[in-house]
Amino acid sequence: MTFMSRTWTTYAWLAVLALGTAGCLCPCPNGVVAAAPATPGAGIQAAPAMAAPAGPVATGGRLVIWDGDGAGAGAQGWDACDPKAGCSKVGMDSGSGIGGSNSIKLHGDGPGYLGMGWNLFGWYPENAGVDLTPYTHLTFQIRVEAKSPADAPDPGSVGVLLGCSRNKNDSATVTVERYAKGFTDGKWHKVEIPIAMFTKGAGAKFDLQSFWELRIATWSAAPRHFNIYLDDIAAEKQ
């Protein structure tokens, strides 16, 4: 079986996602949607090769999981959208991160579902993962770039959820706006989500000891045109 075949077999279950304690199939009008491959044609983008791939880096009560400049080297991403309505593309972007570093860039065009996933280990080995149990919060930096508020994603529809390698049960979905008011204003915002939020409701079976993928998605009835940048993904004990 090829790598691509294994990838799509593994990710077939990503289409169902929780909003609070209820689930829905993508797209979910007026609600948070899952970042799940819509068709086998969705792209898989690898991070640029680095001299020495590195895993998460711990400093005190903070574990840097991905920063685009060392921690998390070897990560890969996938993007997906409603092929009849919109288009998503994800990848590493040089110079657009915090302080001119690298970032994860999601470009979205069109209405409907637009989303991505960023596998922190490039799906290898199959049991790879970060143990979140010693920490209280998952944090990351986010910045939204759009020509106008009408082009930016609807803040209330932007959701984040986590994938794990051990049992393949998704976490609950958390809206970014709840922890970063006004995050679509073009500036960097630090999002600090209590890890306990990811295990509520439909996320009860999510395995905190094998977190390996961060997913972001949005949905809109009207066409949107934007870039979402992510940087400094970390676990923190606060």
Tab-separated table of C-alpha atoms in Angstrom:
chain	number	residue	atom	x	y	z
A	1	MET	CA	0.000	0.000	0.000
A	2	THR	CA	1.387	3.414	-0.885
A	3	PHE	CA	1.903	6.251	1.615
A	4	MET	CA	-0.927	8.225	0.012
A	5	SER	CA	-3.304	5.257	0.272
A	6	ARG	CA	-2.452	4.772	3.932
A	7	THR	CA	-2.937	8.478	4.543
A	8	TRP	CA	-6.429	8.618	3.056
A	9	THR	CA	-7.478	5.387	4.766
A	10	THR	CA	-6.359	6.824	8.083
A	11	TYR	CA	-8.121	10.136	7.535
A	12	ALA	CA	-11.472	8.905	6.278
A	13	TRP	CA	-12.881	9.322	9.801
A	14	LEU	CA	-12.021	13.017	10.000
A	15	ALA	CA	-15.260	14.200	8.401
A	16	VAL	CA	-17.258	14.019	11.637
A	17	LEU	CA	-16.549	16.619	14.273
A	18	ALA	CA	-18.059	17.894	17.498
A	19	LEU	CA	-19.536	21.338	18.171
A	20	GLY	CA	-19.984	21.394	21.923
A	21	THR	CA	-21.558	18.022	22.623
A	22	ALA	CA	-23.103	17.558	19.169
A	23	GLY	CA	-21.519	16.421	15.936
A	24	CYS	CA	-22.155	17.291	12.315
A	25	LEU	CA	-20.952	16.455	8.860
A	26	CYS	CA	-19.036	19.001	6.846
A	27	PRO	CA	-20.081	21.542	5.893
A	28	CYS	CA	-21.909	22.780	8.982
A	29	PRO	CA	-23.755	26.042	8.206
A	30	ASN	CA	-23.436	28.621	10.982
A	31	GLY	CA	-21.161	26.342	12.970
A	32	VAL	CA	-17.602	25.217	13.436
A	33	VAL	CA	-16.527	22.588	10.954
A	34	ALA	CA	-13.841	19.962	10.876
A	35	ALA	CA	-10.593	20.284	9.032
A	36	ALA	CA	-10.995	17.030	7.138
A	37	PRO	CA	-9.971	15.925	3.651
A	38	ALA	CA	-13.035	16.380	1.445
A	39	THR	CA	-11.718	14.352	-1.491
A	40	PRO	CA	-8.616	12.265	-2.296
A	41	GLY	CA	-7.456	15.252	-4.340
A	42	ALA	CA	-6.804	17.422	-1.312
A	43	GLY	CA	-3.175	18.454	-1.056
A	44	ILE	CA	-0.518	17.183	1.293
A	45	GLN	CA	2.288	19.668	1.767
A	46	ALA	CA	5.624	18.805	3.355
A	47	ALA	CA	7.680	21.230	5.374
A	48	PRO	CA	10.964	22.214	3.700
A	49	ALA	CA	13.827	19.856	4.510
A	50	MET	CA	16.007	20.903	7.430
A	51	ALA	CA	19.520	19.832	8.276
A	52	ALA	CA	18.568	18.158	11.549
A	53	PRO	CA	14.913	17.309	12.155
A	54	ALA	CA	13.958	18.088	15.732
A	55	GLY	CA	11.087	17.197	18.003
A	56	PRO	CA	9.359	19.295	20.660
A	57	VAL	CA	11.646	21.389	22.847
A	58	ALA	CA	10.892	21.715	26.588
A	59	THR	CA	11.854	24.785	28.613
A	60	GLY	CA	10.577	24.918	32.167
A	61	GLY	CA	6.794	24.645	32.102
A	62	ARG	CA	6.564	25.177	28.340
A	63	LEU	CA	6.946	22.623	25.564
A	64	VAL	CA	7.482	24.149	22.130
A	65	ILE	CA	5.843	21.682	19.743
A	66	TRP	CA	6.261	23.566	16.449
A	67	ASP	CA	7.839	26.913	15.658
A	68	GLY	CA	8.906	26.525	12.025
A	69	ASP	CA	12.528	27.137	12.916
A	70	GLY	CA	13.612	23.895	14.562
A	71	ALA	CA	10.971	22.441	16.868
A	72	GLY	CA	8.673	20.152	14.934
A	73	ALA	CA	10.826	19.910	11.827
A	74	GLY	CA	9.489	17.248	9.488
A	75	ALA	CA	5.821	18.210	9.967
A	76	GLN	CA	3.448	17.889	7.020
A	77	GLY	CA	0.089	19.412	6.276
A	78	TRP	CA	-3.044	18.668	4.289
A	79	ASP	CA	-5.765	20.965	3.046
A	80	ALA	CA	-9.357	20.403	2.018
A	81	CYS	CA	-12.425	22.316	0.884
A	82	ASP	CA	-15.708	21.894	-0.933
A	83	PRO	CA	-14.298	21.359	-4.458
A	84	LYS	CA	-17.443	22.824	-6.043
A	85	ALA	CA	-17.307	26.033	-4.024
A	86	GLY	CA	-13.877	26.922	-2.668
A	87	CYS	CA	-10.201	26.161	-2.412
A	88	SER	CA	-7.754	25.747	0.483
A	89	LYS	CA	-3.973	25.498	0.412
A	90	VAL	CA	-1.616	25.017	3.346
A	91	GLY	CA	2.162	25.033	3.669
A	92	MET	CA	5.197	26.541	5.335
A	93	ASP	CA	5.630	30.247	4.624
A	94	SER	CA	9.001	31.922	5.008
A	95	GLY	CA	9.226	35.288	6.760
A	96	SER	CA	5.568	35.600	7.747
A	97	GLY	CA	5.884	34.264	11.287
A	98	ILE	CA	6.579	35.974	14.597
A	99	GLY	CA	9.610	38.221	14.221
A	100	GLY	CA	10.051	37.265	10.562
A	101	SER	CA	10.300	33.525	11.226
A	102	ASN	CA	8.532	30.747	9.345
A	103	SER	CA	4.818	30.136	9.825
A	104	ILE	CA	2.062	27.766	8.748
A	105	LYS	CA	-0.044	29.505	6.104
A	106	LEU	CA	-3.607	28.501	5.220
A	107	HIS	CA	-4.932	30.277	2.129
A	108	GLY	CA	-8.681	30.125	1.639
A	109	ASP	CA	-10.821	31.233	-1.310
A	110	GLY	CA	-14.538	30.819	-1.748
A	111	PRO	CA	-17.643	29.922	0.262
A	112	GLY	CA	-18.359	26.754	2.164
A	113	TYR	CA	-15.830	24.648	4.046
A	114	LEU	CA	-12.167	25.707	4.062
A	115	GLY	CA	-9.728	23.866	6.288
A	116	MET	CA	-6.386	22.258	6.974
A	117	GLY	CA	-4.478	19.920	9.239
A	118	TRP	CA	-0.848	20.077	10.353
A	119	ASN	CA	0.626	16.746	11.391
A	120	LEU	CA	3.493	17.535	13.720
A	121	PHE	CA	5.349	14.318	12.900
A	122	GLY	CA	4.619	13.871	9.206
A	123	TRP	CA	2.566	10.752	10.142
A	124	TYR	CA	5.745	8.859	11.075
A	125	PRO	CA	6.195	6.809	13.089
A	126	GLU	CA	2.562	5.786	13.322
A	127	ASN	CA	2.616	5.924	17.128
A	128	ALA	CA	4.289	9.333	17.362
A	129	GLY	CA	2.731	11.943	19.609
A	130	VAL	CA	3.116	14.612	22.270
A	131	ASP	CA	2.017	13.865	25.851
A	132	LEU	CA	-0.172	16.798	26.913
A	133	THR	CA	-1.013	15.443	30.366
A	134	PRO	CA	1.719	17.391	32.240
A	135	TYR	CA	0.351	20.681	30.865
A	136	THR	CA	-2.742	22.840	31.370
A	137	HIS	CA	-2.990	24.807	28.112
A	138	LEU	CA	-2.379	24.411	24.394
A	139	THR	CA	-1.196	27.711	22.960
A	140	PHE	CA	-0.424	29.076	19.521
A	141	GLN	CA	-0.126	32.376	17.699
A	142	ILE	CA	-2.633	33.265	14.971
A	143	ARG	CA	-2.880	36.108	12.475
A	144	VAL	CA	-5.536	36.633	9.792
A	145	GLU	CA	-4.788	38.570	6.625
A	146	ALA	CA	-7.672	39.810	4.439
A	147	LYS	CA	-8.401	42.877	2.311
A	148	SER	CA	-11.620	43.614	4.200
A	149	PRO	CA	-13.729	42.252	7.062
A	150	ALA	CA	-16.048	40.739	4.452
A	151	ASP	CA	-13.122	38.744	3.025
A	152	ALA	CA	-11.918	37.528	6.424
A	153	PRO	CA	-13.331	34.283	7.844
A	154	ASP	CA	-16.331	34.611	10.116
A	155	PRO	CA	-14.627	34.683	13.552
A	156	GLY	CA	-17.332	32.597	15.167
A	157	SER	CA	-16.909	29.805	12.632
A	158	VAL	CA	-13.169	29.280	13.034
A	159	GLY	CA	-12.592	26.137	15.053
A	160	VAL	CA	-9.572	24.193	16.228
A	161	LEU	CA	-9.419	20.526	17.136
A	162	LEU	CA	-6.720	17.960	17.724
A	163	GLY	CA	-5.954	14.537	16.327
A	164	CYS	CA	-4.145	11.734	18.148
A	165	SER	CA	-2.182	8.766	16.864
A	166	ARG	CA	-3.075	6.122	19.447
A	167	ASN	CA	-6.839	5.584	19.055
A	168	LYS	CA	-7.654	8.043	16.235
A	169	ASN	CA	-10.427	9.679	18.278
A	170	ASP	CA	-10.677	13.414	17.631
A	171	SER	CA	-10.802	15.985	20.374
A	172	ALA	CA	-13.745	18.288	20.902
A	173	THR	CA	-13.810	21.416	18.738
A	174	VAL	CA	-12.981	24.761	20.327
A	175	THR	CA	-13.780	28.130	18.744
A	176	VAL	CA	-10.729	30.372	18.451
A	177	GLU	CA	-12.774	33.507	19.134
A	178	ARG	CA	-13.576	32.306	22.643
A	179	TYR	CA	-9.915	32.669	23.595
A	180	ALA	CA	-8.794	35.431	21.219
A	181	LYS	CA	-11.364	38.182	20.726
A	182	GLY	CA	-10.829	40.237	17.587
A	183	PHE	CA	-8.256	37.833	16.166
A	184	THR	CA	-9.191	38.658	12.545
A	185	ASP	CA	-7.800	42.215	12.801
A	186	GLY	CA	-4.535	41.438	10.963
A	187	LYS	CA	-2.387	41.348	14.110
A	188	TRP	CA	-0.814	38.420	15.951
A	189	HIS	CA	-2.883	36.997	18.795
A	190	LYS	CA	-1.822	34.372	21.301
A	191	VAL	CA	-4.525	31.740	21.766
A	192	GLU	CA	-4.442	29.927	25.137
A	193	ILE	CA	-6.900	27.052	25.287
A	194	PRO	CA	-7.277	24.942	28.448
A	195	ILE	CA	-6.412	21.387	27.438
A	196	ALA	CA	-9.442	20.158	29.383
A	197	MET	CA	-11.686	21.820	26.759
A	198	PHE	CA	-10.508	19.323	24.149
A	199	THR	CA	-11.717	16.325	26.169
A	200	LYS	CA	-15.255	17.527	26.812
A	201	GLY	CA	-18.293	15.986	25.143
A	202	ALA	CA	-17.382	14.240	21.904
A	203	GLY	CA	-13.694	14.615	22.817
A	204	ALA	CA	-13.963	12.340	25.858
A	205	LYS	CA	-12.045	9.537	24.132
A	206	PHE	CA	-9.301	11.769	22.730
A	207	ASP	CA	-5.916	10.433	23.855
A	208	LEU	CA	-3.991	13.274	25.491
A	209	GLN	CA	-0.772	11.250	25.459
A	210	SER	CA	-0.527	10.991	21.660
A	211	PHE	CA	-1.464	14.420	20.276
A	212	TRP	CA	0.036	14.686	16.816
A	213	GLU	CA	-2.132	16.915	14.638
A	214	LEU	CA	-3.594	20.426	14.867
A	215	ARG	CA	-6.542	21.263	12.602
A	216	ILE	CA	-8.166	24.593	11.741
A	217	ALA	CA	-11.317	25.086	9.695
A	218	THR	CA	-14.008	27.622	8.899
A	219	TRP	CA	-17.310	27.747	7.025
A	220	SER	CA	-19.191	30.591	5.374
A	221	ALA	CA	-22.185	30.871	3.072
A	222	ALA	CA	-20.551	33.898	1.416
A	223	PRO	CA	-17.226	33.791	-0.470
A	224	ARG	CA	-14.169	34.548	1.670
A	225	HIS	CA	-10.606	35.373	0.658
A	226	PHE	CA	-7.983	35.212	3.384
A	227	ASN	CA	-4.714	33.898	4.765
A	228	ILE	CA	-4.477	32.420	8.254
A	229	TYR	CA	-0.973	32.244	9.724
A	230	LEU	CA	-0.068	30.019	12.683
A	231	ASP	CA	3.134	30.013	14.705
A	232	ASP	CA	4.618	28.892	18.024
A	233	ILE	CA	2.423	25.896	18.820
A	234	ALA	CA	3.176	24.907	22.411
A	235	ALA	CA	1.907	23.176	25.532
A	236	GLU	CA	2.153	25.223	28.731
A	237	LYS	CA	1.673	24.598	32.419
A	238	GLN	CA	0.033	27.748	33.766
